[in-house]
CSV table of C-alpha atoms and ligand atoms in Angstrom, one decimal:
chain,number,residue,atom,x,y,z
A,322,UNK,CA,71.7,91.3,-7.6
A,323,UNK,CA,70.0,90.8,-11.0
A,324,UNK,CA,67.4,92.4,-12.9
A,325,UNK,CA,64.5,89.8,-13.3
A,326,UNK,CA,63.1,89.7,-17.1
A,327,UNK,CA,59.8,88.8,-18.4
A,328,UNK,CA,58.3,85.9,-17.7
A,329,UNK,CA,59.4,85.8,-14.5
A,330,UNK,CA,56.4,84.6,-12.2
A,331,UNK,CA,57.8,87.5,-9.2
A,332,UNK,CA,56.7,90.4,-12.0
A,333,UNK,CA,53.2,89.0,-11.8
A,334,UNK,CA,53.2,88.9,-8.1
A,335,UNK,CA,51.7,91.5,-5.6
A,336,UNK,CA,54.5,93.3,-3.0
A,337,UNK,CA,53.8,93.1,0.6
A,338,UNK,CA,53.5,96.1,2.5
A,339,UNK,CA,56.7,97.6,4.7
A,340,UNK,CA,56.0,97.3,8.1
A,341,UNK,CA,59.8,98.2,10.3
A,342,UNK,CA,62.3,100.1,7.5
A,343,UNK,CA,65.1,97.7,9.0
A,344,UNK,CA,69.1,97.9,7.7
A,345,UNK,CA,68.4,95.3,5.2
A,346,UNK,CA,65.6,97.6,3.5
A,347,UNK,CA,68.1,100.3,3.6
A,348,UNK,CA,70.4,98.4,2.3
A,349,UNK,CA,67.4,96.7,-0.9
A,350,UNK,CA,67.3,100.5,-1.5
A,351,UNK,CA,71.0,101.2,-2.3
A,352,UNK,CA,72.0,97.9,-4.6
A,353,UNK,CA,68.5,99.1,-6.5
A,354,UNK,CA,69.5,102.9,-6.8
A,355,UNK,CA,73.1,101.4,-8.4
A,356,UNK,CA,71.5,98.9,-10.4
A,357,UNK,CA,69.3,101.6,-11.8
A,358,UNK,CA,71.7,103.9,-12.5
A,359,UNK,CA,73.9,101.2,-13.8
A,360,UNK,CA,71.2,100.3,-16.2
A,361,UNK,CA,70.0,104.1,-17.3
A,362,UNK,CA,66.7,103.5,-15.8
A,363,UNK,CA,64.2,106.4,-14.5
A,364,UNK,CA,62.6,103.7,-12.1
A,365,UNK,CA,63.0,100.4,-11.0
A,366,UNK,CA,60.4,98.3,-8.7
A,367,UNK,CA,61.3,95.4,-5.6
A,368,UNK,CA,59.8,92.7,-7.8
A,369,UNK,CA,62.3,93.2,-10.6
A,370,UNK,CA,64.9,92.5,-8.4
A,371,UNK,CA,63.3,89.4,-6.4
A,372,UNK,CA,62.1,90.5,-3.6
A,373,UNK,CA,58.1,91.7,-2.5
A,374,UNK,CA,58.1,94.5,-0.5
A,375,UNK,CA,56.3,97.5,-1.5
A,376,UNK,CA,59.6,99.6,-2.5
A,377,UNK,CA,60.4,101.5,-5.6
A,378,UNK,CA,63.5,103.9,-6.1
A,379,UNK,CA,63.1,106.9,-8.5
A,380,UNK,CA,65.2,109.2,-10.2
A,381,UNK,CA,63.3,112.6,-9.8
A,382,UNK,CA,65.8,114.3,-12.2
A,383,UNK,CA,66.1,112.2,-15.3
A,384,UNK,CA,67.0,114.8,-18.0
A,385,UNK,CA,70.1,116.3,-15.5
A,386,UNK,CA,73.6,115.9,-15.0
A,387,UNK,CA,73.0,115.4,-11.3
A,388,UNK,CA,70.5,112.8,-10.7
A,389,UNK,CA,67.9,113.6,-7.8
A,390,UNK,CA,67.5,109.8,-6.7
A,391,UNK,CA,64.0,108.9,-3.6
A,392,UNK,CA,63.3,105.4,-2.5
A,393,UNK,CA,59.8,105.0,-1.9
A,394,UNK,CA,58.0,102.9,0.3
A,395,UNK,CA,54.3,101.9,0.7
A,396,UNK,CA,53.2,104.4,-2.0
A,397,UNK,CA,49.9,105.5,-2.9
A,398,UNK,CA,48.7,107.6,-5.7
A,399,UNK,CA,45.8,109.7,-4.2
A,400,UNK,CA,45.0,112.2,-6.7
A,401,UNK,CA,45.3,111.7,-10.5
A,402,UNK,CA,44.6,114.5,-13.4
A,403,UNK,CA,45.1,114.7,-17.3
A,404,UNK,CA,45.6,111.5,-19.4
A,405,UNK,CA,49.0,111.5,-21.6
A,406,UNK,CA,50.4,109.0,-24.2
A,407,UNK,CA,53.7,108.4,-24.0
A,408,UNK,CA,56.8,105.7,-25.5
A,409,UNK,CA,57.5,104.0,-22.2
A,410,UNK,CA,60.3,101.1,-21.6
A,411,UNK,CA,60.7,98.8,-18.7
A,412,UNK,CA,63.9,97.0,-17.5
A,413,UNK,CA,62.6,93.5,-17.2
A,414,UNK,CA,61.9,94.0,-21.1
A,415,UNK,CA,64.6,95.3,-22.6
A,416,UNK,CA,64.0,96.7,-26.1
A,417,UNK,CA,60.5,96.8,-25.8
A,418,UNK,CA,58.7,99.9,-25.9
A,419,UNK,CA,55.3,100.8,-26.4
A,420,UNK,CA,53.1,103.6,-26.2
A,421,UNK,CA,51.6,103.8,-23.0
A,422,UNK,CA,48.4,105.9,-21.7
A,423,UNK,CA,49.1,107.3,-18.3
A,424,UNK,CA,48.0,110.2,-15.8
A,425,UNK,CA,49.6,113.3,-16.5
A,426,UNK,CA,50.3,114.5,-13.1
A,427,UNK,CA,49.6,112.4,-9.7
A,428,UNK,CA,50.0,112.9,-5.9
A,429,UNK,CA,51.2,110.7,-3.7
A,430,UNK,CA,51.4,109.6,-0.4
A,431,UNK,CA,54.5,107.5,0.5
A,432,UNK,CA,57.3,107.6,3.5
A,433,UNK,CA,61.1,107.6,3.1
A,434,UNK,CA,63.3,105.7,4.4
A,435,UNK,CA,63.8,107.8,7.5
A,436,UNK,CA,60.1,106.5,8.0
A,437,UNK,CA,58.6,110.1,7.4
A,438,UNK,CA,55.9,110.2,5.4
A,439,UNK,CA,55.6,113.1,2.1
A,440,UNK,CA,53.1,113.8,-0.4
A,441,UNK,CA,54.6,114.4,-3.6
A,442,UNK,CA,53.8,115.9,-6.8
A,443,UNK,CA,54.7,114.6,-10.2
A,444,UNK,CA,53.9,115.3,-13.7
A,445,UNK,CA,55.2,114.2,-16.8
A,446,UNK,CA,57.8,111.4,-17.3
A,447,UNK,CA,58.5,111.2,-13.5
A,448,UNK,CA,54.5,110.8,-12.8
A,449,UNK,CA,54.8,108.3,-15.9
A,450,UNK,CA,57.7,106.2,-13.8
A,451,UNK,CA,55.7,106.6,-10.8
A,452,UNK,CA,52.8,104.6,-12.1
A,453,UNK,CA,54.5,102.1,-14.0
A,454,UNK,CA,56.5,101.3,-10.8
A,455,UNK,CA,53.3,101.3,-8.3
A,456,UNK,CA,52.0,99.0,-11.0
A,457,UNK,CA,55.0,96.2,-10.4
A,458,UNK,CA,54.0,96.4,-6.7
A,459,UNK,CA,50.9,95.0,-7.8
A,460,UNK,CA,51.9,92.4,-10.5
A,461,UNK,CA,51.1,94.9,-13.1
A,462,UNK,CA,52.8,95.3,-16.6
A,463,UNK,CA,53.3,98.0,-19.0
A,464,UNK,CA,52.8,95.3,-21.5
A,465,UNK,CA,48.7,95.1,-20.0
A,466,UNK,CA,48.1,98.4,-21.8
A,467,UNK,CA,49.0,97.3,-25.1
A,468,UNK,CA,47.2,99.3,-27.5
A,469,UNK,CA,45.1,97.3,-30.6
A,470,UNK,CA,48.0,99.3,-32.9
A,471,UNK,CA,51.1,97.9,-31.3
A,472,UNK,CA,49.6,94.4,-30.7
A,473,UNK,CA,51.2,93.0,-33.1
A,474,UNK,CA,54.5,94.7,-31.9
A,475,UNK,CA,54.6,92.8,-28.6
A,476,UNK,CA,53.6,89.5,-30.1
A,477,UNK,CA,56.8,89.7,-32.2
A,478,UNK,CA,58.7,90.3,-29.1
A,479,UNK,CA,57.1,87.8,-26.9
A,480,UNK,CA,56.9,85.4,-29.4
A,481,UNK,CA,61.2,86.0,-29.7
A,482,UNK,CA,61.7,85.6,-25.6
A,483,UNK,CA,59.7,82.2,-26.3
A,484,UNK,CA,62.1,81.5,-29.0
A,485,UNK,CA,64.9,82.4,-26.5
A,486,UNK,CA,63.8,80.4,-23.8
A,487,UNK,CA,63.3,77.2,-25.6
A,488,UNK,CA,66.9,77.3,-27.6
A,489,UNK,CA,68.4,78.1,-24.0
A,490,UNK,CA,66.6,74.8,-22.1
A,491,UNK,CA,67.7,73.0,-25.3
A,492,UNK,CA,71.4,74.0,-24.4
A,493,UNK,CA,70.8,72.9,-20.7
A,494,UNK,CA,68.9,69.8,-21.7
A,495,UNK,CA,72.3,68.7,-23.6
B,1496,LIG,CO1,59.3,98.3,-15.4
């Protein structure tokens, strides 16, 4: 399993919610938990690895040793307070970052995959990962809440990827 980059038309799609947490959604859950550890990522999203269901995996304890890793399924933020703005990164665009507004703390409603459903409370980075990942689920990027200032910043990087992808269809074209 790959990490999907930018442009990929699966970032801009929305995830489907999960119904029956079946072996292969167990199984979805652990090849994302390695192939976010693998990669140094707080969070990483269903869509960014192919596939629509409304998933995300988290790393609760991002600053420890010992990481304190929750796959989430069907979340929803209920409660929002505070606004923070933050550098913020996101694995389908790596070496991007950009300063991101974002509740400070949330609460959310979600179930495991033992199908038992928690509310949890967040604040700070983690509550920053939450949202950016809820946002995949819906086909939302970090890169939406560009600010005026760094603008220019993404179109440099965007405008690179373009340069990418037209040297590598070149190369296939051959
Ligand atoms: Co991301």
């Amino acid at each position: 399993m790959e990490i999907v980059k930018y442009p990929r038309e699966i970032l801009r799609e929305k995830a489907k919610p999960i119904e029956k947490i079946s072996d292969s959604i167990f199984e979805l859950a652990d090849s994302m938990i390695s192939i976010m550890l693998e990669n140094k990522g707080i969070g990483l999203a269903a869509n960014q690895v192919g596939k629509l269901y409304r998933l995300f995996v988290i790393n609760l304890n991002p600053f420890e040793d010992k990481p304190e890793l929750l796959a989430v399924i069907n979340p929803k933020i209920i409660d929002r307070e505070g606004m923070d703005v933050d550098e913020e990164g996101c694995l389908s665009f790596p070496g991007l970052y950009l300063n991101i507004p974002r509740a400070k703390k949330i609460r959310l409603h979600m179930q495991n995959l033992y199908n038992e459903k928690m509310v949890l409370d967040t604040e700070g980075i983690v509550a920053r990962a939450i949202q950016h990942e809820i946002d995949h689920l819906d086909g939302v990027l970090f890169i939406d809440y560009v600010s005026e200032e760094e603008k220019p910043k993404l179109k440099r990087y965007l405008d690179d990827l373009k340069t990418m992808n037209n040297s590598n269809l070149k190369a296939n074209n051959l």
